[in-house]
mmCIF file of C-alpha atoms and ligand atoms in Angstrom:
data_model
loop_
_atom_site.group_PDB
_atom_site.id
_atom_site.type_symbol
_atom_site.label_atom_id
_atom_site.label_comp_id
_atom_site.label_asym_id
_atom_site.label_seq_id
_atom_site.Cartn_x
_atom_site.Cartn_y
_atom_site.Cartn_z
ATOM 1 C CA UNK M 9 6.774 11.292 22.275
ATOM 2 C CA UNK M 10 10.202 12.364 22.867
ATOM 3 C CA UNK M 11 11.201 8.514 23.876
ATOM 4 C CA UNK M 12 9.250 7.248 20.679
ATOM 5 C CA UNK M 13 11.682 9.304 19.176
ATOM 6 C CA UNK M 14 14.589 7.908 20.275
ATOM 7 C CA UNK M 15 13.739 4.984 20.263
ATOM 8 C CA UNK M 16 12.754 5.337 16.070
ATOM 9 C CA UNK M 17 17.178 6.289 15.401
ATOM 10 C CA UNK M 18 16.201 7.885 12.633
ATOM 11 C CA UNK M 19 13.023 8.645 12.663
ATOM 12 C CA UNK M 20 9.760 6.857 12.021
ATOM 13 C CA UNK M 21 8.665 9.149 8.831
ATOM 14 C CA UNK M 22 12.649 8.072 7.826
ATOM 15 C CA UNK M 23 12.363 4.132 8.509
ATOM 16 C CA UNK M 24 8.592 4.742 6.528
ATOM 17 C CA UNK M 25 10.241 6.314 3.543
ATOM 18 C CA UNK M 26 13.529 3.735 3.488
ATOM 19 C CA UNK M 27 10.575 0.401 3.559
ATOM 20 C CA UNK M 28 8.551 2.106 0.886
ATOM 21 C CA UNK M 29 12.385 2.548 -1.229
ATOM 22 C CA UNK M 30 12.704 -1.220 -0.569
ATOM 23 C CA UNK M 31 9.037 -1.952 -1.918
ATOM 24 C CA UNK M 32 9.564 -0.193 -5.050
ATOM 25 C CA UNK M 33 13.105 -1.353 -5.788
ATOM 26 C CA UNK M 34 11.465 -4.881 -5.536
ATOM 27 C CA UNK M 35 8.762 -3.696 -7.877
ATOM 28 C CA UNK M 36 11.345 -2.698 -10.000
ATOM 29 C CA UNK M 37 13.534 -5.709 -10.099
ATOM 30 C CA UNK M 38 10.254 -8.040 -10.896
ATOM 31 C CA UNK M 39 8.910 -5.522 -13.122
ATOM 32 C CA UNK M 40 5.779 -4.682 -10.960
ATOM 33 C CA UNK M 41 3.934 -1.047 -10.580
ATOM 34 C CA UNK M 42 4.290 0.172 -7.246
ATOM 35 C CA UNK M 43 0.678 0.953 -7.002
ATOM 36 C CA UNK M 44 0.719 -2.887 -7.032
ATOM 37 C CA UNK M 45 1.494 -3.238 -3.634
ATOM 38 C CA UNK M 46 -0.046 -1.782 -0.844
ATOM 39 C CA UNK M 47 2.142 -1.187 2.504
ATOM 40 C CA UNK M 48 0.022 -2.651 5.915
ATOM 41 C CA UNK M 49 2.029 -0.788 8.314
ATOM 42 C CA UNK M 50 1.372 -3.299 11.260
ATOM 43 C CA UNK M 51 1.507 -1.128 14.893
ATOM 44 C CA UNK M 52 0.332 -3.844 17.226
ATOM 45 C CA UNK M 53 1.452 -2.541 20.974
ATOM 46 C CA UNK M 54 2.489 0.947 19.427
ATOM 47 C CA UNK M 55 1.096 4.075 21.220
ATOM 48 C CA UNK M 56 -1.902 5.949 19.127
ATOM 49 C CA UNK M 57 0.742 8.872 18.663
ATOM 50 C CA UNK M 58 3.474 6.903 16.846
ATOM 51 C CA UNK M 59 0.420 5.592 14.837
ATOM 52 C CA UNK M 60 -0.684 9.874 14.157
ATOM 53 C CA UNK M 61 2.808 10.160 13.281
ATOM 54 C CA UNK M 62 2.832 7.421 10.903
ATOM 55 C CA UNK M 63 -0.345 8.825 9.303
ATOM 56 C CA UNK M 64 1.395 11.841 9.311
ATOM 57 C CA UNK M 65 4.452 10.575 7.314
ATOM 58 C CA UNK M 66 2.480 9.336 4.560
ATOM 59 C CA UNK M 67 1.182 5.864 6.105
ATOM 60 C CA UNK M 68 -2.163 5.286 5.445
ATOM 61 C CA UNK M 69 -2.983 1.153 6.206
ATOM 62 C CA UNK M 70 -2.255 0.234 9.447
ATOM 63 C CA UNK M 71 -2.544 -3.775 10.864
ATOM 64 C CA UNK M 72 -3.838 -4.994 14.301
ATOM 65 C CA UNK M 73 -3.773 -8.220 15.572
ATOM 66 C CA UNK M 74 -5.431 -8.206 18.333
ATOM 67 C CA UNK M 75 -9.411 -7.454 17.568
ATOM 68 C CA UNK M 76 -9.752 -5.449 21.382
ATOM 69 C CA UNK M 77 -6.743 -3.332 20.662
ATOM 70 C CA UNK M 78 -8.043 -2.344 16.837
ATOM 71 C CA UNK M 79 -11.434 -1.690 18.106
ATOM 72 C CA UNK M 80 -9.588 1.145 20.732
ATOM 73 C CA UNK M 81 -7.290 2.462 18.412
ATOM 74 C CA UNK M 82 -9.967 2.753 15.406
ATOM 75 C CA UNK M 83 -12.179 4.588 17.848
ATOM 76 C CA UNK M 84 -10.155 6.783 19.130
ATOM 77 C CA UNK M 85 -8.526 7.896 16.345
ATOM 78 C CA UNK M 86 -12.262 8.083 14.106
ATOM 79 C CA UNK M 87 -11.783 9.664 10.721
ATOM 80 C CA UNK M 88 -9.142 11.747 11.714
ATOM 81 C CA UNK M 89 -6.273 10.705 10.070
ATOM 82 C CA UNK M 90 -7.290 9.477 6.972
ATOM 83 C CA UNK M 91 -6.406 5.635 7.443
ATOM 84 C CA UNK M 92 -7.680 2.119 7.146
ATOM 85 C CA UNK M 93 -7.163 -0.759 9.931
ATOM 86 C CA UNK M 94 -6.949 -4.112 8.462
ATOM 87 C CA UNK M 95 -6.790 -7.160 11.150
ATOM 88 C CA UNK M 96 -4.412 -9.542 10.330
ATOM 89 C CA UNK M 97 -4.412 -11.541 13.782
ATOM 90 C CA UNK M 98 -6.138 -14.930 13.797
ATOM 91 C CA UNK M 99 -9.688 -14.718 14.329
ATOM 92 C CA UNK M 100 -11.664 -15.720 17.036
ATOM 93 C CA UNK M 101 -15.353 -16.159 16.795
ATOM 94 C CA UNK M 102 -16.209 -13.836 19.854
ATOM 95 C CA UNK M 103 -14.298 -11.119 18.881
ATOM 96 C CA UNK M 104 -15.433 -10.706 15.087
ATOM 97 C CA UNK M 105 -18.089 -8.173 16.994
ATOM 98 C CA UNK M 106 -15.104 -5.656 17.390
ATOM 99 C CA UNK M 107 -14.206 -5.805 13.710
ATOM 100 C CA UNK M 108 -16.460 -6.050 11.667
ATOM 101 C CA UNK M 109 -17.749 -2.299 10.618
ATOM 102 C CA UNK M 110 -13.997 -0.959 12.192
ATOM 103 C CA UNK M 111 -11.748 -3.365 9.867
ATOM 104 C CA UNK M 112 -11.525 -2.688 5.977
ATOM 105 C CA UNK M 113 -9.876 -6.229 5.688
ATOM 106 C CA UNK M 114 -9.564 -9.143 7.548
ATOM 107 C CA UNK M 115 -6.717 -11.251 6.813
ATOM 108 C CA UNK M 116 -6.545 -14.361 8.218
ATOM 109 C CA UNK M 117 -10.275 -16.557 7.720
ATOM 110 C CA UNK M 118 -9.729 -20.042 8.162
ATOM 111 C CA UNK M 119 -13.056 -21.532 9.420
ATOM 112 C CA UNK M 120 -16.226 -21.662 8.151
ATOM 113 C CA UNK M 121 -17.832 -21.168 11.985
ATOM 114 C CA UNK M 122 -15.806 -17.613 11.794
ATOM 115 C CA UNK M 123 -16.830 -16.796 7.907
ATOM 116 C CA UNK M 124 -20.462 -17.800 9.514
ATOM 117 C CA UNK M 125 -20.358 -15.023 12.413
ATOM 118 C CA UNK M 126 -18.938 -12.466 9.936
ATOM 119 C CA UNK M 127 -21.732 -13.070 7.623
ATOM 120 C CA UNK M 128 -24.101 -12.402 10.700
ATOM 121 C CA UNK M 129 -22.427 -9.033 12.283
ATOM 122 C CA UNK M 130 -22.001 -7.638 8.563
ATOM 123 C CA UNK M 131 -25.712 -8.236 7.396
ATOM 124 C CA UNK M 132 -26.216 -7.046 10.614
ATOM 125 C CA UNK M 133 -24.996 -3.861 9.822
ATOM 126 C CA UNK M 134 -26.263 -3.710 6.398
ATOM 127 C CA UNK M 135 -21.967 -3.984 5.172
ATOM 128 C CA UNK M 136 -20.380 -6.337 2.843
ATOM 129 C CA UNK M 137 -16.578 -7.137 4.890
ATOM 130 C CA UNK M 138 -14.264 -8.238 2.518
ATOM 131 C CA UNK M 139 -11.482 -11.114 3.634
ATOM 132 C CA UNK M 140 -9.073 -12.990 2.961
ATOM 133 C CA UNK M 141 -8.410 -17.091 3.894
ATOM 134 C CA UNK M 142 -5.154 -17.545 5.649
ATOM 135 C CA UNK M 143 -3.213 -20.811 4.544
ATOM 136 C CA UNK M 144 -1.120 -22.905 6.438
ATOM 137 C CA UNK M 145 1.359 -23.936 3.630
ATOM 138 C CA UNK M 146 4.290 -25.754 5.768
ATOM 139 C CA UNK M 147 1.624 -28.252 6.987
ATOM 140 C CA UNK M 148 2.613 -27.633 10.728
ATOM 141 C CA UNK M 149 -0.206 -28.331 12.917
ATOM 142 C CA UNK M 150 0.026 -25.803 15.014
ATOM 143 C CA UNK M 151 -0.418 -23.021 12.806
ATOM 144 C CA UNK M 152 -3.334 -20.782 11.493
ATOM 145 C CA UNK M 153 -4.471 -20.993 8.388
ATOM 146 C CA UNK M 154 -6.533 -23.612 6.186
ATOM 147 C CA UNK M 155 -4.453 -26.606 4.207
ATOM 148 C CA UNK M 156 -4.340 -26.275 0.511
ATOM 149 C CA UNK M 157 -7.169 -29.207 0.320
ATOM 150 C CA UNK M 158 -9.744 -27.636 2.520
ATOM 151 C CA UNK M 159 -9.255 -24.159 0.386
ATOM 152 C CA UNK M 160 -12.094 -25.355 -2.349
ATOM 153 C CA UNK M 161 -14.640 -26.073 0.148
ATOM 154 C CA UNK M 162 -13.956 -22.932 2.126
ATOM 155 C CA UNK M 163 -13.978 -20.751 -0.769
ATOM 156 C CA UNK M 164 -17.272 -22.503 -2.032
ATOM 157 C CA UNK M 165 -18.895 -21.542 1.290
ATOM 158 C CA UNK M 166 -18.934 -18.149 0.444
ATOM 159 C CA UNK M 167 -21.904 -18.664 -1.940
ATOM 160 C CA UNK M 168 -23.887 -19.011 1.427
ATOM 161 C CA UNK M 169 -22.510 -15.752 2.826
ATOM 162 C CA UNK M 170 -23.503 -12.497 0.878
ATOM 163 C CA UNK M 171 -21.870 -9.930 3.244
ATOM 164 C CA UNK M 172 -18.725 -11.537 3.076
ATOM 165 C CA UNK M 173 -16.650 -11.127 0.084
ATOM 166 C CA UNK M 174 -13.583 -13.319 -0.205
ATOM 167 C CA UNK M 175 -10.771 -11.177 -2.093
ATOM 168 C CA UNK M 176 -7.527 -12.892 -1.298
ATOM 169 C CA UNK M 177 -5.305 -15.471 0.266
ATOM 170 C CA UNK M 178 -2.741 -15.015 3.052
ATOM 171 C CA UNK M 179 0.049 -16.948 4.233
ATOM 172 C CA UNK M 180 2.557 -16.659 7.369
ATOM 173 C CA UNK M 181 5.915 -19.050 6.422
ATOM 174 C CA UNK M 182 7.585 -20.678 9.161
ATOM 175 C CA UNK M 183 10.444 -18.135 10.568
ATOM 176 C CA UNK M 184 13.844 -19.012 8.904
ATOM 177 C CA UNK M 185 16.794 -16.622 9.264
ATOM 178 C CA UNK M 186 17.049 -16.658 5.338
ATOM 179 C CA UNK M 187 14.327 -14.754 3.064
ATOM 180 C CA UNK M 188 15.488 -17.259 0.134
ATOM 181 C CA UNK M 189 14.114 -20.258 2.093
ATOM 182 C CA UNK M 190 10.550 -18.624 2.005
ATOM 183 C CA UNK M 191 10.598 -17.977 -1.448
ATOM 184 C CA UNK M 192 8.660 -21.471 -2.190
ATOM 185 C CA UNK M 193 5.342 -20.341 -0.089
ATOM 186 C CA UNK M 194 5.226 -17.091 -1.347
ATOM 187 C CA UNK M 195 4.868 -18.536 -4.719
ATOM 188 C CA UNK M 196 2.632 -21.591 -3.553
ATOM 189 C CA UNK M 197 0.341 -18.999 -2.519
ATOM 190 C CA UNK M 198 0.094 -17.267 -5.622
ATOM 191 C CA UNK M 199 0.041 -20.252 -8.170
ATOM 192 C CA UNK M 200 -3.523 -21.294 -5.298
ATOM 193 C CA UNK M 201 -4.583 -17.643 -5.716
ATOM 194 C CA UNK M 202 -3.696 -18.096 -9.959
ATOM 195 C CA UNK M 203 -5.586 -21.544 -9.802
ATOM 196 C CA UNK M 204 -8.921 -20.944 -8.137
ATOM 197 C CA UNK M 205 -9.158 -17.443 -9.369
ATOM 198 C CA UNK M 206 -10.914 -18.277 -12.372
ATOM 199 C CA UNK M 207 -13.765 -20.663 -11.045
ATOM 200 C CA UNK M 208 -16.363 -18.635 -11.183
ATOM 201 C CA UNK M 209 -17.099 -18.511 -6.927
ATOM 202 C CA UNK M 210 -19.816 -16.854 -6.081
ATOM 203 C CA UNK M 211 -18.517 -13.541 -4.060
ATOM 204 C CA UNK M 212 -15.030 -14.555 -4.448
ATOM 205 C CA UNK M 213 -12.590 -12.110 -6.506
ATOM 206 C CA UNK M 214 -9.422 -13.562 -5.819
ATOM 207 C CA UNK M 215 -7.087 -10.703 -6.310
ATOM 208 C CA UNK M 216 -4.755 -9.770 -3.192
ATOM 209 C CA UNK M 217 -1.558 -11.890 -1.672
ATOM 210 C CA UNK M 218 -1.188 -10.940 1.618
ATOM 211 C CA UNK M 219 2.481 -11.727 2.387
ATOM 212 C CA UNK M 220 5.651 -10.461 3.450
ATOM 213 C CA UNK M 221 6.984 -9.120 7.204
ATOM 214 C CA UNK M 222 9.755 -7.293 8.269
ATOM 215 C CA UNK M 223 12.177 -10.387 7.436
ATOM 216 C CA UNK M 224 11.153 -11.306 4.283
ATOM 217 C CA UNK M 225 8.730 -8.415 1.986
ATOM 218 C CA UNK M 226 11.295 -8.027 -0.352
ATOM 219 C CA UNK M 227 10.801 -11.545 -1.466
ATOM 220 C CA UNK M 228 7.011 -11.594 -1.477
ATOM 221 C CA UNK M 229 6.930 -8.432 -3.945
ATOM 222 C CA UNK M 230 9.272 -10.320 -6.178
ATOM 223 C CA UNK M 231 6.573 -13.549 -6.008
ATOM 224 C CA UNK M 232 4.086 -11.211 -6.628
ATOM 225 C CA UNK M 233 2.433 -9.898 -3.155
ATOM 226 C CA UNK M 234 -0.640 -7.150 -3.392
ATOM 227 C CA UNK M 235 -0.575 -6.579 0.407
ATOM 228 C CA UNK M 236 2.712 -6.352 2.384
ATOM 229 C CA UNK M 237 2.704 -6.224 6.332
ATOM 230 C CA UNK M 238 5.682 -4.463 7.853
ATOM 231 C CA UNK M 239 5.541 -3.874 11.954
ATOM 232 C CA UNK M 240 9.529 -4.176 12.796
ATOM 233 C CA UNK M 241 10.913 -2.157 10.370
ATOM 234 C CA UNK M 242 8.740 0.934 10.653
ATOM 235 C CA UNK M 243 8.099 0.943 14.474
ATOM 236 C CA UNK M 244 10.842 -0.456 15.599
ATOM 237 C CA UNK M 245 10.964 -3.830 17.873
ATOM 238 C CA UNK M 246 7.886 -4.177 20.303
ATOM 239 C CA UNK M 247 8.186 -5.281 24.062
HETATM 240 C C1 PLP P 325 3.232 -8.840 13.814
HETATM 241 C C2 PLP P 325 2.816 -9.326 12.477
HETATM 242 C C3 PLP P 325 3.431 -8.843 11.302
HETATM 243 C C4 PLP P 325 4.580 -7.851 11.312
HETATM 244 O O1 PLP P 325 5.742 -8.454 11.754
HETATM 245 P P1 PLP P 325 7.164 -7.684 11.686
HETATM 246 O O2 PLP P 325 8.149 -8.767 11.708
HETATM 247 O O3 PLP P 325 7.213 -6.796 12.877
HETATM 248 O O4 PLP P 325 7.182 -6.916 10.421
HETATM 249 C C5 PLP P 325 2.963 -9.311 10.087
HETATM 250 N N1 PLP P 325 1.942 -10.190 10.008
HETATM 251 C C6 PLP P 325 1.332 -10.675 11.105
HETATM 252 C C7 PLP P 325 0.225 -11.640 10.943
HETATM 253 C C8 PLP P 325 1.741 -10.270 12.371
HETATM 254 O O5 PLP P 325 1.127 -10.754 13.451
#
């Protein structure tokens, strides 16, 4: 604990507190409620304690991205504290076992296979697991995430999959050095969310944006992000 500590400067319930100032000073500069905007604080490779004393300071989403590492947290820490894990790692089939039931969200669907095994583990379970589809907006091929063109026929699939609810998109912009330069994305992804919102999809309720890191959330609560997720500035760098 004591080295968590130091390692925090100022302390993690202090670096909590100065993101959440920065969240609502965005809110205020694009004329937004804060209760707009939900804080993911993302502790991927952080101890279970600096995660308690997260909770502790006020934090009550926190974001995994690895689906072996939320299942371990989530049960060890139970109820306990109060909070929510959302996974925002990509998704592999075999692993949607550990998170479905454990995860409130999932935030990056980009396959129909993995919307498929959802569908079966939640049924399974007799839950309805709300997601969101990742896109892959800078068209590199390497990255997660569906292209804007595949989006309709993704989102239509959902019709075939009662216990999963689709209730947002998600992006990840390529990593520039300025937040200006991923401006454009931010608001690609909300005119798609502003476009398909008002099809009529069967169990799709296109409400959240998840987008925004460390870098760059500043600039996705200006464009108009629901779901922010912040690992850097709150825990500090990870190994
Ligand atoms: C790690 C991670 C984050 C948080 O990144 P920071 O730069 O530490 O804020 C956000 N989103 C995803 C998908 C991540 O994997």
């Amino acid at each position: 604990m004591s080295e968590n500590r130091s390692e925090m400067g100022e302390g993690l319930g202090g670096r909590l507190a100065h993101v959440k100032g920065r969240i609502e000073a965005a809110c205020a500069r694009a004329g937004r409620e804060v209760g707009e905007v939900e804080l993911v604080s993302v502790s991927k490779r952080k101890p279970l304690a600096m995660i308690r004393e997260a909770a502790a300071a006020g934090a009550r989403v926190f974001g995994e991205n690895y689906a072996q590492e939320l299942k371990q947290k989530a049960d060890e820490l139970g109820g306990e504290a109060g909070v929510e894990w959302h996974f925002i790692g990509s998704i592999q089939r075999n692993k949607v076992k550990y998170l479905v039931g454990r995860a409130a969200l999932l935030h990056a669907v980009d396959s129909i296979r993995v919307v498929d095994e959802i569908q079966k583990r939640a049924s399974g379970k007799g839950l309805v697991q709300p997601v969101l589809v990742e896109l892959s907006l800078a068209g590199e091929e390497s990255k997660a995430g569906v292209a804007e063109e595949e989006l309709g026929d993704l989102l239509a699939h959902f019709a075939n999959t009662p216990a999963v609810r689709c209730v947002g998109l998600m992006t990840m912009p390529p990593w520039v050095d300025d937040q200006e330069e991923v401006r454009p994305y931010f608001r690609r992804l909300r005119e798609l969310r502003d476009r398909w919102r008002d099809r009529g999809l069967v169990n799709v309720d296109l409400h959240h944006l998840s987008m925004g890191m460390t870098q760059d959330f500043e600039a996705a609560v200006e464009e108009g992000a629901t779901l922010v997720r912040v690992g850097t500035a709150i825990f500090g760098a990870r190994q």
